[in-house]
mmCIF file of N, CA and C in Angstrom:
data_model
loop_
_atom_site.group_PDB
_atom_site.id
_atom_site.type_symbol
_atom_site.label_atom_id
_atom_site.label_comp_id
_atom_site.label_asym_id
_atom_site.label_seq_id
_atom_site.Cartn_x
_atom_site.Cartn_y
_atom_site.Cartn_z
ATOM 1 N N UNK A 1 -14.822 -11.390 -9.461
ATOM 2 C CA UNK A 1 -14.593 -9.976 -9.500
ATOM 3 C C UNK A 1 -13.109 -9.671 -9.538
ATOM 4 N N UNK A 2 -12.300 -10.548 -10.102
ATOM 5 C CA UNK A 2 -10.873 -10.313 -10.128
ATOM 6 C C UNK A 2 -10.442 -9.471 -11.314
ATOM 7 N N UNK A 3 -11.022 -9.689 -12.481
ATOM 8 C CA UNK A 3 -10.468 -9.052 -13.668
ATOM 9 C C UNK A 3 -11.241 -7.818 -14.069
ATOM 10 N N UNK A 4 -10.553 -6.956 -14.783
ATOM 11 C CA UNK A 4 -11.161 -5.741 -15.305
ATOM 12 C C UNK A 4 -10.690 -5.580 -16.734
ATOM 13 N N UNK A 5 -11.540 -4.983 -17.580
ATOM 14 C CA UNK A 5 -11.130 -4.813 -18.967
ATOM 15 C C UNK A 5 -9.967 -3.847 -19.075
ATOM 16 N N UNK A 6 -9.132 -4.063 -20.079
ATOM 17 C CA UNK A 6 -8.068 -3.109 -20.332
ATOM 18 C C UNK A 6 -8.393 -2.391 -21.625
ATOM 19 N N UNK A 7 -7.909 -1.198 -21.748
ATOM 20 C CA UNK A 7 -8.179 -0.402 -22.938
ATOM 21 C C UNK A 7 -7.036 0.543 -23.154
ATOM 22 N N UNK A 8 -6.896 0.986 -24.376
ATOM 23 C CA UNK A 8 -5.931 2.037 -24.639
ATOM 24 C C UNK A 8 -6.706 3.233 -25.135
ATOM 25 N N UNK A 9 -6.194 4.401 -24.851
ATOM 26 C CA UNK A 9 -6.884 5.617 -25.234
ATOM 27 C C UNK A 9 -5.958 6.456 -26.085
ATOM 28 N N UNK A 10 -6.527 7.124 -27.060
ATOM 29 C CA UNK A 10 -5.752 8.011 -27.908
ATOM 30 C C UNK A 10 -6.329 9.405 -27.812
ATOM 31 N N UNK A 11 -5.513 10.384 -28.120
ATOM 32 C CA UNK A 11 -5.958 11.768 -28.093
ATOM 33 C C UNK A 11 -7.057 11.968 -29.113
ATOM 34 N N UNK A 12 -8.005 12.837 -28.814
ATOM 35 C CA UNK A 12 -9.130 13.069 -29.702
ATOM 36 C C UNK A 12 -8.733 13.803 -30.954
ATOM 37 N N UNK A 13 -7.624 14.538 -30.925
ATOM 38 C CA UNK A 13 -7.187 15.267 -32.094
ATOM 39 C C UNK A 13 -8.031 16.490 -32.378
ATOM 40 N N UNK A 14 -8.906 16.886 -31.490
ATOM 41 C CA UNK A 14 -9.761 18.042 -31.688
ATOM 42 C C UNK A 14 -8.931 19.306 -31.602
ATOM 43 N N UNK A 15 -9.030 20.148 -32.627
ATOM 44 C CA UNK A 15 -8.270 21.391 -32.650
ATOM 45 C C UNK A 15 -8.784 22.327 -31.575
ATOM 46 N N UNK A 16 -7.883 22.917 -30.845
ATOM 47 C CA UNK A 16 -8.261 23.868 -29.805
ATOM 48 C C UNK A 16 -8.669 23.221 -28.501
ATOM 49 N N UNK A 17 -8.767 21.910 -28.476
ATOM 50 C CA UNK A 17 -9.163 21.229 -27.244
ATOM 51 C C UNK A 17 -7.990 21.214 -26.280
ATOM 52 N N UNK A 18 -8.304 21.118 -25.036
ATOM 53 C CA UNK A 18 -7.284 21.010 -24.002
ATOM 54 C C UNK A 18 -6.459 19.758 -24.278
ATOM 55 N N UNK A 19 -5.117 19.855 -24.387
ATOM 56 C CA UNK A 19 -4.304 18.667 -24.673
ATOM 57 C C UNK A 19 -4.573 17.568 -23.655
ATOM 58 N N UNK A 20 -4.809 16.381 -24.151
ATOM 59 C CA UNK A 20 -5.049 15.249 -23.270
ATOM 60 C C UNK A 20 -6.493 15.094 -22.844
ATOM 61 N N UNK A 21 -7.318 16.100 -23.101
ATOM 62 C CA UNK A 21 -8.711 16.026 -22.666
ATOM 63 C C UNK A 21 -9.454 14.901 -23.382
ATOM 64 N N UNK A 22 -9.063 14.608 -24.626
ATOM 65 C CA UNK A 22 -9.718 13.553 -25.391
ATOM 66 C C UNK A 22 -9.572 12.180 -24.763
ATOM 67 N N UNK A 23 -8.566 11.994 -23.948
ATOM 68 C CA UNK A 23 -8.374 10.678 -23.328
ATOM 69 C C UNK A 23 -9.019 10.588 -21.950
ATOM 70 N N UNK A 24 -9.514 11.695 -21.430
ATOM 71 C CA UNK A 24 -10.038 11.679 -20.059
ATOM 72 C C UNK A 24 -11.224 10.744 -19.884
ATOM 73 N N UNK A 25 -12.186 10.770 -20.789
ATOM 74 C CA UNK A 25 -13.372 9.920 -20.615
ATOM 75 C C UNK A 25 -13.033 8.439 -20.682
ATOM 76 N N UNK A 26 -12.296 7.995 -21.728
ATOM 77 C CA UNK A 26 -11.956 6.561 -21.741
ATOM 78 C C UNK A 26 -11.115 6.144 -20.540
ATOM 79 N N UNK A 27 -10.183 7.000 -20.139
ATOM 80 C CA UNK A 27 -9.348 6.674 -18.980
ATOM 81 C C UNK A 27 -10.204 6.630 -17.724
ATOM 82 N N UNK A 28 -11.121 7.608 -17.584
ATOM 83 C CA UNK A 28 -12.006 7.619 -16.414
ATOM 84 C C UNK A 28 -12.873 6.364 -16.381
ATOM 85 N N UNK A 29 -13.394 5.968 -17.547
ATOM 86 C CA UNK A 29 -14.219 4.759 -17.601
ATOM 87 C C UNK A 29 -13.407 3.531 -17.214
ATOM 88 N N UNK A 30 -12.174 3.462 -17.705
ATOM 89 C CA UNK A 30 -11.302 2.345 -17.348
ATOM 90 C C UNK A 30 -11.007 2.348 -15.857
ATOM 91 N N UNK A 31 -10.705 3.521 -15.325
ATOM 92 C CA UNK A 31 -10.398 3.613 -13.898
ATOM 93 C C UNK A 31 -11.581 3.179 -13.050
ATOM 94 N N UNK A 32 -12.773 3.658 -13.413
ATOM 95 C CA UNK A 32 -13.953 3.316 -12.616
ATOM 96 C C UNK A 32 -14.213 1.821 -12.661
ATOM 97 N N UNK A 33 -14.208 1.237 -13.874
ATOM 98 C CA UNK A 33 -14.494 -0.198 -13.947
ATOM 99 C C UNK A 33 -13.406 -1.012 -13.257
ATOM 100 N N UNK A 34 -12.163 -0.593 -13.435
ATOM 101 C CA UNK A 34 -11.072 -1.301 -12.773
ATOM 102 C C UNK A 34 -11.114 -1.159 -11.275
ATOM 103 N N UNK A 35 -11.436 0.041 -10.816
ATOM 104 C CA UNK A 35 -11.485 0.270 -9.374
ATOM 105 C C UNK A 35 -12.615 -0.485 -8.711
ATOM 106 N N UNK A 36 -13.758 -0.530 -9.372
ATOM 107 C CA UNK A 36 -14.879 -1.263 -8.782
ATOM 108 C C UNK A 36 -14.491 -2.726 -8.593
ATOM 109 N N UNK A 37 -13.890 -3.304 -9.627
ATOM 110 C CA UNK A 37 -13.493 -4.706 -9.524
ATOM 111 C C UNK A 37 -12.346 -4.897 -8.544
ATOM 112 N N UNK A 38 -11.338 -4.080 -8.673
ATOM 113 C CA UNK A 38 -10.153 -4.248 -7.836
ATOM 114 C C UNK A 38 -10.374 -3.802 -6.403
ATOM 115 N N UNK A 39 -11.192 -2.770 -6.206
ATOM 116 C CA UNK A 39 -11.403 -2.269 -4.848
ATOM 117 C C UNK A 39 -12.075 -3.317 -3.972
ATOM 118 N N UNK A 40 -13.042 -4.014 -4.544
ATOM 119 C CA UNK A 40 -13.690 -5.061 -3.759
ATOM 120 C C UNK A 40 -12.685 -6.149 -3.413
ATOM 121 N N UNK A 41 -11.830 -6.459 -4.367
ATOM 122 C CA UNK A 41 -10.804 -7.475 -4.144
ATOM 123 C C UNK A 41 -9.740 -6.982 -3.179
ATOM 124 N N UNK A 42 -9.166 -5.825 -3.464
ATOM 125 C CA UNK A 42 -8.079 -5.304 -2.642
ATOM 126 C C UNK A 42 -8.594 -4.838 -1.291
ATOM 127 N N UNK A 43 -9.774 -4.231 -1.262
ATOM 128 C CA UNK A 43 -10.337 -3.760 0.003
ATOM 129 C C UNK A 43 -10.558 -4.901 0.978
ATOM 130 N N UNK A 44 -10.887 -6.039 0.439
ATOM 131 C CA UNK A 44 -11.100 -7.203 1.296
ATOM 132 C C UNK A 44 -9.838 -8.039 1.411
ATOM 133 N N UNK A 45 -8.799 -7.651 0.691
ATOM 134 C CA UNK A 45 -7.571 -8.433 0.616
ATOM 135 C C UNK A 45 -6.950 -8.792 1.932
ATOM 136 N N UNK A 46 -6.629 -7.819 2.782
ATOM 137 C CA UNK A 46 -5.972 -8.184 4.032
ATOM 138 C C UNK A 46 -6.802 -9.144 4.876
ATOM 139 N N UNK A 47 -8.100 -8.915 4.955
ATOM 140 C CA UNK A 47 -8.949 -9.799 5.747
ATOM 141 C C UNK A 47 -9.039 -11.168 5.082
ATOM 142 N N UNK A 48 -9.200 -11.163 3.764
ATOM 143 C CA UNK A 48 -9.320 -12.424 3.048
ATOM 144 C C UNK A 48 -8.012 -13.201 3.096
ATOM 145 N N UNK A 49 -6.902 -12.492 3.026
ATOM 146 C CA UNK A 49 -5.611 -13.171 3.045
ATOM 147 C C UNK A 49 -5.334 -13.794 4.406
ATOM 148 N N UNK A 50 -5.844 -13.195 5.452
ATOM 149 C CA UNK A 50 -5.573 -13.680 6.803
ATOM 150 C C UNK A 50 -6.568 -14.732 7.281
ATOM 151 N N UNK A 51 -7.792 -14.703 6.772
ATOM 152 C CA UNK A 51 -8.833 -15.566 7.310
ATOM 153 C C UNK A 51 -9.446 -16.411 6.204
ATOM 154 N N UNK A 52 -8.822 -17.548 5.904
ATOM 155 C CA UNK A 52 -9.344 -18.413 4.857
ATOM 156 C C UNK A 52 -10.429 -19.344 5.380
ATOM 157 N N UNK A 53 -10.665 -19.372 6.679
ATOM 158 C CA UNK A 53 -11.673 -20.271 7.229
ATOM 159 C C UNK A 53 -13.084 -19.835 6.854
ATOM 160 N N UNK A 54 -13.278 -18.556 6.489
ATOM 161 C CA UNK A 54 -14.610 -18.063 6.137
ATOM 162 C C UNK A 54 -14.878 -18.132 4.645
ATOM 163 N N UNK A 55 -13.959 -18.640 3.860
ATOM 164 C CA UNK A 55 -14.122 -18.660 2.411
ATOM 165 C C UNK A 55 -15.246 -19.607 2.032
ATOM 166 N N UNK A 56 -16.207 -19.081 1.268
ATOM 167 C CA UNK A 56 -17.396 -19.848 0.908
ATOM 168 C C UNK A 56 -17.386 -20.257 -0.558
ATOM 169 N N UNK A 57 -16.243 -20.508 -1.110
ATOM 170 C CA UNK A 57 -16.152 -20.871 -2.519
ATOM 171 C C UNK A 57 -15.783 -19.664 -3.362
ATOM 172 N N UNK A 58 -15.758 -19.863 -4.656
ATOM 173 C CA UNK A 58 -15.339 -18.789 -5.550
ATOM 174 C C UNK A 58 -13.853 -18.894 -5.825
ATOM 175 N N UNK A 59 -13.369 -17.980 -6.623
ATOM 176 C CA UNK A 59 -11.975 -18.011 -7.047
ATOM 177 C C UNK A 59 -11.027 -17.594 -5.934
ATOM 178 N N UNK A 60 -9.830 -18.126 -5.995
ATOM 179 C CA UNK A 60 -8.743 -17.730 -5.101
ATOM 180 C C UNK A 60 -7.508 -17.554 -5.974
ATOM 181 N N UNK A 61 -6.734 -16.517 -5.688
ATOM 182 C CA UNK A 61 -5.550 -16.237 -6.501
ATOM 183 C C UNK A 61 -4.479 -15.571 -5.655
ATOM 184 N N UNK A 62 -3.226 -15.734 -6.091
ATOM 185 C CA UNK A 62 -2.079 -15.133 -5.407
ATOM 186 C C UNK A 62 -1.569 -13.980 -6.259
ATOM 187 N N UNK A 63 -1.333 -12.853 -5.628
ATOM 188 C CA UNK A 63 -0.853 -11.658 -6.313
ATOM 189 C C UNK A 63 0.621 -11.822 -6.662
ATOM 190 N N UNK A 64 0.926 -11.721 -7.960
ATOM 191 C CA UNK A 64 2.301 -11.890 -8.439
ATOM 192 C C UNK A 64 2.999 -10.566 -8.722
ATOM 193 N N UNK A 65 2.381 -9.473 -8.414
ATOM 194 C CA UNK A 65 3.035 -8.176 -8.574
ATOM 195 C C UNK A 65 2.525 -7.360 -9.743
ATOM 196 N N UNK A 66 2.951 -6.126 -9.751
ATOM 197 C CA UNK A 66 2.582 -5.152 -10.770
ATOM 198 C C UNK A 66 3.396 -5.437 -12.026
ATOM 199 N N UNK A 67 2.723 -5.729 -13.127
ATOM 200 C CA UNK A 67 3.413 -6.116 -14.360
ATOM 201 C C UNK A 67 3.448 -4.978 -15.381
ATOM 202 N N UNK A 68 2.367 -4.259 -15.544
ATOM 203 C CA UNK A 68 2.288 -3.124 -16.457
ATOM 204 C C UNK A 68 1.848 -1.950 -15.616
ATOM 205 N N UNK A 69 2.659 -0.904 -15.549
ATOM 206 C CA UNK A 69 2.311 0.141 -14.593
ATOM 207 C C UNK A 69 2.754 1.521 -15.036
ATOM 208 N N UNK A 70 2.191 2.477 -14.387
ATOM 209 C CA UNK A 70 2.519 3.889 -14.540
ATOM 210 C C UNK A 70 2.013 4.544 -13.271
ATOM 211 N N UNK A 71 1.442 5.706 -13.403
ATOM 212 C CA UNK A 71 0.888 6.355 -12.222
ATOM 213 C C UNK A 71 -0.422 7.026 -12.588
ATOM 214 N N UNK A 72 -1.226 7.270 -11.594
ATOM 215 C CA UNK A 72 -2.481 8.000 -11.737
ATOM 216 C C UNK A 72 -2.368 9.243 -10.874
ATOM 217 N N UNK A 73 -3.104 10.271 -11.251
ATOM 218 C CA UNK A 73 -3.078 11.509 -10.477
ATOM 219 C C UNK A 73 -4.427 11.670 -9.793
ATOM 220 N N UNK A 74 -4.403 11.764 -8.491
ATOM 221 C CA UNK A 74 -5.600 11.986 -7.691
ATOM 222 C C UNK A 74 -5.699 13.480 -7.422
ATOM 223 N N UNK A 75 -6.818 14.086 -7.814
ATOM 224 C CA UNK A 75 -7.045 15.505 -7.561
ATOM 225 C C UNK A 75 -8.018 15.629 -6.398
ATOM 226 N N UNK A 76 -7.593 16.339 -5.371
ATOM 227 C CA UNK A 76 -8.398 16.491 -4.164
ATOM 228 C C UNK A 76 -8.816 17.950 -4.066
ATOM 229 N N UNK A 77 -10.124 18.178 -4.071
ATOM 230 C CA UNK A 77 -10.645 19.542 -4.019
ATOM 231 C C UNK A 77 -10.257 20.204 -2.706
ATOM 232 N N UNK A 78 -9.919 21.464 -2.797
ATOM 233 C CA UNK A 78 -9.596 22.224 -1.598
ATOM 234 C C UNK A 78 -10.862 22.566 -0.828
ATOM 235 N N UNK A 79 -10.747 22.670 0.457
ATOM 236 C CA UNK A 79 -11.894 23.019 1.301
ATOM 237 C C UNK A 79 -11.662 24.371 1.936
ATOM 238 N N UNK A 80 -12.745 25.125 2.106
ATOM 239 C CA UNK A 80 -12.651 26.417 2.780
ATOM 240 C C UNK A 80 -11.746 27.402 2.056
ATOM 241 N N UNK A 81 -11.777 27.381 0.733
ATOM 242 C CA UNK A 81 -10.966 28.308 -0.039
ATOM 243 C C UNK A 81 -9.551 27.839 -0.305
ATOM 244 N N UNK A 82 -9.170 26.708 0.251
ATOM 245 C CA UNK A 82 -7.821 26.178 0.013
ATOM 246 C C UNK A 82 -7.730 25.676 -1.428
ATOM 247 N N UNK A 83 -6.574 25.803 -2.043
ATOM 248 C CA UNK A 83 -6.436 25.321 -3.422
ATOM 249 C C UNK A 83 -6.501 23.794 -3.483
ATOM 250 N N UNK A 84 -6.923 23.305 -4.632
ATOM 251 C CA UNK A 84 -6.944 21.859 -4.845
ATOM 252 C C UNK A 84 -5.504 21.350 -4.831
ATOM 253 N N UNK A 85 -5.346 20.082 -4.468
ATOM 254 C CA UNK A 85 -4.006 19.505 -4.484
ATOM 255 C C UNK A 85 -4.048 18.204 -5.281
ATOM 256 N N UNK A 86 -2.904 17.784 -5.717
ATOM 257 C CA UNK A 86 -2.814 16.540 -6.471
ATOM 258 C C UNK A 86 -1.846 15.595 -5.777
ATOM 259 N N UNK A 87 -2.070 14.314 -6.005
ATOM 260 C CA UNK A 87 -1.198 13.294 -5.447
ATOM 261 C C UNK A 87 -0.988 12.234 -6.522
ATOM 262 N N UNK A 88 0.257 11.888 -6.794
ATOM 263 C CA UNK A 88 0.565 10.855 -7.771
ATOM 264 C C UNK A 88 0.603 9.503 -7.063
ATOM 265 N N UNK A 89 -0.089 8.524 -7.651
ATOM 266 C CA UNK A 89 -0.224 7.202 -7.042
ATOM 267 C C UNK A 89 0.181 6.117 -8.032
ATOM 268 N N UNK A 90 0.761 5.018 -7.544
ATOM 269 C CA UNK A 90 1.057 3.913 -8.450
ATOM 270 C C UNK A 90 -0.245 3.287 -8.950
ATOM 271 N N UNK A 91 -0.272 2.923 -10.220
ATOM 272 C CA UNK A 91 -1.462 2.313 -10.810
ATOM 273 C C UNK A 91 -1.025 1.386 -11.932
ATOM 274 N N UNK A 92 -1.811 0.358 -12.171
ATOM 275 C CA UNK A 92 -1.493 -0.522 -13.281
ATOM 276 C C UNK A 92 -2.154 -1.876 -13.182
ATOM 277 N N UNK A 93 -1.655 -2.796 -13.994
ATOM 278 C CA UNK A 93 -2.186 -4.153 -14.045
ATOM 279 C C UNK A 93 -1.332 -5.083 -13.193
ATOM 280 N N UNK A 94 -1.978 -5.699 -12.237
ATOM 281 C CA UNK A 94 -1.332 -6.706 -11.410
ATOM 282 C C UNK A 94 -1.638 -8.063 -12.018
ATOM 283 N N UNK A 95 -0.685 -8.959 -11.951
ATOM 284 C CA UNK A 95 -0.923 -10.314 -12.418
ATOM 285 C C UNK A 95 -1.169 -11.201 -11.208
ATOM 286 N N UNK A 96 -2.136 -12.105 -11.355
ATOM 287 C CA UNK A 96 -2.478 -13.026 -10.278
ATOM 288 C C UNK A 96 -2.480 -14.446 -10.825
ATOM 289 N N UNK A 97 -2.018 -15.382 -10.010
ATOM 290 C CA UNK A 97 -2.043 -16.795 -10.367
ATOM 291 C C UNK A 97 -3.221 -17.434 -9.643
ATOM 292 N N UNK A 98 -4.130 -18.001 -10.425
ATOM 293 C CA UNK A 98 -5.362 -18.569 -9.881
ATOM 294 C C UNK A 98 -5.111 -19.988 -9.394
ATOM 295 N N UNK A 99 -5.643 -20.309 -8.210
ATOM 296 C CA UNK A 99 -5.568 -21.686 -7.712
ATOM 297 C C UNK A 99 -6.219 -22.603 -8.739
ATOM 298 N N UNK A 100 -5.583 -23.706 -9.033
ATOM 299 C CA UNK A 100 -6.127 -24.641 -10.007
ATOM 300 C C UNK A 100 -5.657 -24.346 -11.428
ATOM 301 N N UNK A 101 -4.880 -23.289 -11.606
ATOM 302 C CA UNK A 101 -4.320 -22.977 -12.918
ATOM 303 C C UNK A 101 -4.868 -21.710 -13.528
ATOM 304 N N UNK A 102 -4.052 -21.086 -14.303
ATOM 305 C CA UNK A 102 -4.443 -19.878 -15.018
ATOM 306 C C UNK A 102 -3.910 -18.618 -14.365
ATOM 307 N N UNK A 103 -3.890 -17.573 -15.155
ATOM 308 C CA UNK A 103 -3.452 -16.263 -14.677
ATOM 309 C C UNK A 103 -4.498 -15.247 -15.080
ATOM 310 N N UNK A 104 -4.566 -14.172 -14.357
ATOM 311 C CA UNK A 104 -5.462 -13.079 -14.709
ATOM 312 C C UNK A 104 -4.809 -11.772 -14.321
ATOM 313 N N UNK A 105 -5.340 -10.705 -14.871
ATOM 314 C CA UNK A 105 -4.826 -9.376 -14.562
ATOM 315 C C UNK A 105 -5.931 -8.565 -13.897
ATOM 316 N N UNK A 106 -5.550 -7.779 -12.912
ATOM 317 C CA UNK A 106 -6.494 -6.887 -12.243
ATOM 318 C C UNK A 106 -5.922 -5.483 -12.278
ATOM 319 N N UNK A 107 -6.809 -4.513 -12.402
ATOM 320 C CA UNK A 107 -6.376 -3.117 -12.405
ATOM 321 C C UNK A 107 -6.520 -2.577 -10.996
ATOM 322 N N UNK A 108 -5.535 -1.830 -10.561
ATOM 323 C CA UNK A 108 -5.583 -1.313 -9.202
ATOM 324 C C UNK A 108 -4.831 0.004 -9.107
ATOM 325 N N UNK A 109 -5.367 0.886 -8.301
ATOM 326 C CA UNK A 109 -4.659 2.093 -7.890
ATOM 327 C C UNK A 109 -4.552 1.997 -6.376
ATOM 328 N N UNK A 110 -3.333 2.094 -5.852
ATOM 329 C CA UNK A 110 -3.130 2.003 -4.405
ATOM 330 C C UNK A 110 -3.455 3.343 -3.763
ATOM 331 N N UNK A 111 -4.705 3.521 -3.339
ATOM 332 C CA UNK A 111 -5.096 4.784 -2.717
ATOM 333 C C UNK A 111 -4.683 4.842 -1.254
ATOM 334 N N UNK A 112 -5.254 3.987 -0.444
ATOM 335 C CA UNK A 112 -5.002 4.050 0.995
ATOM 336 C C UNK A 112 -4.464 2.747 1.572
ATOM 337 N N UNK A 113 -4.601 1.669 0.823
ATOM 338 C CA UNK A 113 -4.161 0.356 1.295
ATOM 339 C C UNK A 113 -3.268 -0.288 0.249
ATOM 340 N N UNK A 114 -1.962 -0.249 0.437
ATOM 341 C CA UNK A 114 -1.070 -0.860 -0.553
ATOM 342 C C UNK A 114 -1.337 -2.358 -0.686
ATOM 343 N N UNK A 115 -1.135 -2.854 -1.890
ATOM 344 C CA UNK A 115 -1.293 -4.287 -2.113
ATOM 345 C C UNK A 115 -0.136 -5.027 -1.454
ATOM 346 N N UNK A 116 -0.342 -6.300 -1.224
ATOM 347 C CA UNK A 116 0.680 -7.132 -0.597
ATOM 348 C C UNK A 116 1.088 -8.214 -1.584
ATOM 349 N N UNK A 117 2.305 -8.097 -2.134
ATOM 350 C CA UNK A 117 2.779 -9.075 -3.100
ATOM 351 C C UNK A 117 2.789 -10.469 -2.468
ATOM 352 N N UNK A 118 2.393 -11.446 -3.245
ATOM 353 C CA UNK A 118 2.300 -12.851 -2.855
ATOM 354 C C UNK A 118 1.194 -13.121 -1.835
ATOM 355 N N UNK A 119 0.344 -12.148 -1.582
ATOM 356 C CA UNK A 119 -0.808 -12.382 -0.705
ATOM 357 C C UNK A 119 -1.852 -13.181 -1.483
ATOM 358 N N UNK A 120 -2.596 -14.002 -0.774
ATOM 359 C CA UNK A 120 -3.660 -14.779 -1.401
ATOM 360 C C UNK A 120 -4.959 -13.998 -1.253
ATOM 361 N N UNK A 121 -5.611 -13.756 -2.368
ATOM 362 C CA UNK A 121 -6.876 -13.030 -2.379
ATOM 363 C C UNK A 121 -7.995 -13.995 -2.722
ATOM 364 N N UNK A 122 -9.107 -13.849 -2.035
ATOM 365 C CA UNK A 122 -10.249 -14.730 -2.222
ATOM 366 C C UNK A 122 -11.427 -13.941 -2.762
ATOM 367 N N UNK A 123 -12.129 -14.530 -3.726
ATOM 368 C CA UNK A 123 -13.358 -13.913 -4.207
ATOM 369 C C UNK A 123 -14.330 -13.920 -3.028
ATOM 370 N N UNK A 124 -14.890 -12.769 -2.741
ATOM 371 C CA UNK A 124 -15.672 -12.594 -1.522
ATOM 372 C C UNK A 124 -17.021 -11.969 -1.842
ATOM 373 N N UNK A 125 -18.105 -12.435 -1.233
ATOM 374 C CA UNK A 125 -19.394 -11.777 -1.442
ATOM 375 C C UNK A 125 -19.314 -10.309 -1.012
ATOM 376 N N UNK A 126 -20.011 -9.447 -1.736
ATOM 377 C CA UNK A 126 -19.987 -8.009 -1.471
ATOM 378 C C UNK A 126 -20.242 -7.698 0.007
ATOM 379 N N UNK A 127 -21.189 -8.369 0.619
ATOM 380 C CA UNK A 127 -21.551 -8.084 2.013
ATOM 381 C C UNK A 127 -20.398 -8.331 2.982
ATOM 382 N N UNK A 128 -19.422 -9.140 2.588
ATOM 383 C CA UNK A 128 -18.299 -9.444 3.470
ATOM 384 C C UNK A 128 -17.067 -8.582 3.201
ATOM 385 N N UNK A 129 -17.155 -7.664 2.234
ATOM 386 C CA UNK A 129 -16.006 -6.808 1.934
ATOM 387 C C UNK A 129 -16.029 -5.554 2.792
ATOM 388 N N UNK A 130 -14.887 -4.915 2.888
ATOM 389 C CA UNK A 130 -14.802 -3.667 3.646
ATOM 390 C C UNK A 130 -15.552 -2.542 2.947
ATOM 391 N N UNK A 131 -15.872 -2.701 1.675
ATOM 392 C CA UNK A 131 -16.589 -1.656 0.946
ATOM 393 C C UNK A 131 -18.096 -1.730 1.127
ATOM 394 N N UNK A 132 -18.625 -2.864 1.560
ATOM 395 C CA UNK A 132 -20.081 -3.012 1.634
ATOM 396 C C UNK A 132 -20.729 -1.988 2.547
ATOM 397 N N UNK A 133 -20.060 -1.591 3.594
ATOM 398 C CA UNK A 133 -20.618 -0.598 4.508
ATOM 399 C C UNK A 133 -20.062 0.797 4.297
ATOM 400 N N UNK A 134 -19.278 0.987 3.250
ATOM 401 C CA UNK A 134 -18.653 2.281 2.983
ATOM 402 C C UNK A 134 -19.596 3.137 2.155
ATOM 403 N N UNK A 135 -20.057 4.232 2.710
ATOM 404 C CA UNK A 135 -21.023 5.076 2.001
ATOM 405 C C UNK A 135 -20.414 5.736 0.771
ATOM 406 N N UNK A 136 -19.107 5.764 0.666
ATOM 407 C CA UNK A 136 -18.444 6.358 -0.495
ATOM 408 C C UNK A 136 -18.049 5.319 -1.542
ATOM 409 N N UNK A 137 -18.449 4.076 -1.368
ATOM 410 C CA UNK A 137 -18.036 3.020 -2.297
ATOM 411 C C UNK A 137 -18.484 3.308 -3.722
ATOM 412 N N UNK A 138 -19.607 3.963 -3.907
ATOM 413 C CA UNK A 138 -20.087 4.295 -5.245
ATOM 414 C C UNK A 138 -19.226 5.302 -5.962
ATOM 415 N N UNK A 139 -18.374 5.992 -5.247
ATOM 416 C CA UNK A 139 -17.499 6.997 -5.848
ATOM 417 C C UNK A 139 -16.193 6.394 -6.338
ATOM 418 N N UNK A 140 -15.986 5.145 -6.032
ATOM 419 C CA UNK A 140 -14.719 4.510 -6.399
ATOM 420 C C UNK A 140 -14.759 4.145 -7.867
#
């Protein structure tokens, strides 16, 4: 669950359409697929990086940093009549070096838990991740 597909999106070119709206669906699809893959990895990252005694096989890789990046905008709905607010977050492709050779890229948006450069991440069964008991995991 380390890698996520990458894609590029272009404007739809539809006359009269909201500028940039044509890229929203492909970008949203990329974000969702990337977040599902990366969230399980990153969400379990601190625990996995600290406790290698519970590793039951699977891939292991070291985070080499953000290689291709920009930012994502998180829109948070206002509650009780309050206006919605936005927050700009770092997002992009992180490169990881896999134990035994090879490199891979993972997509990540740092929402609440920043990544730790040079941390070792372990492929972890879903039940052992911090997301397995999170009722909002399906929204990621």
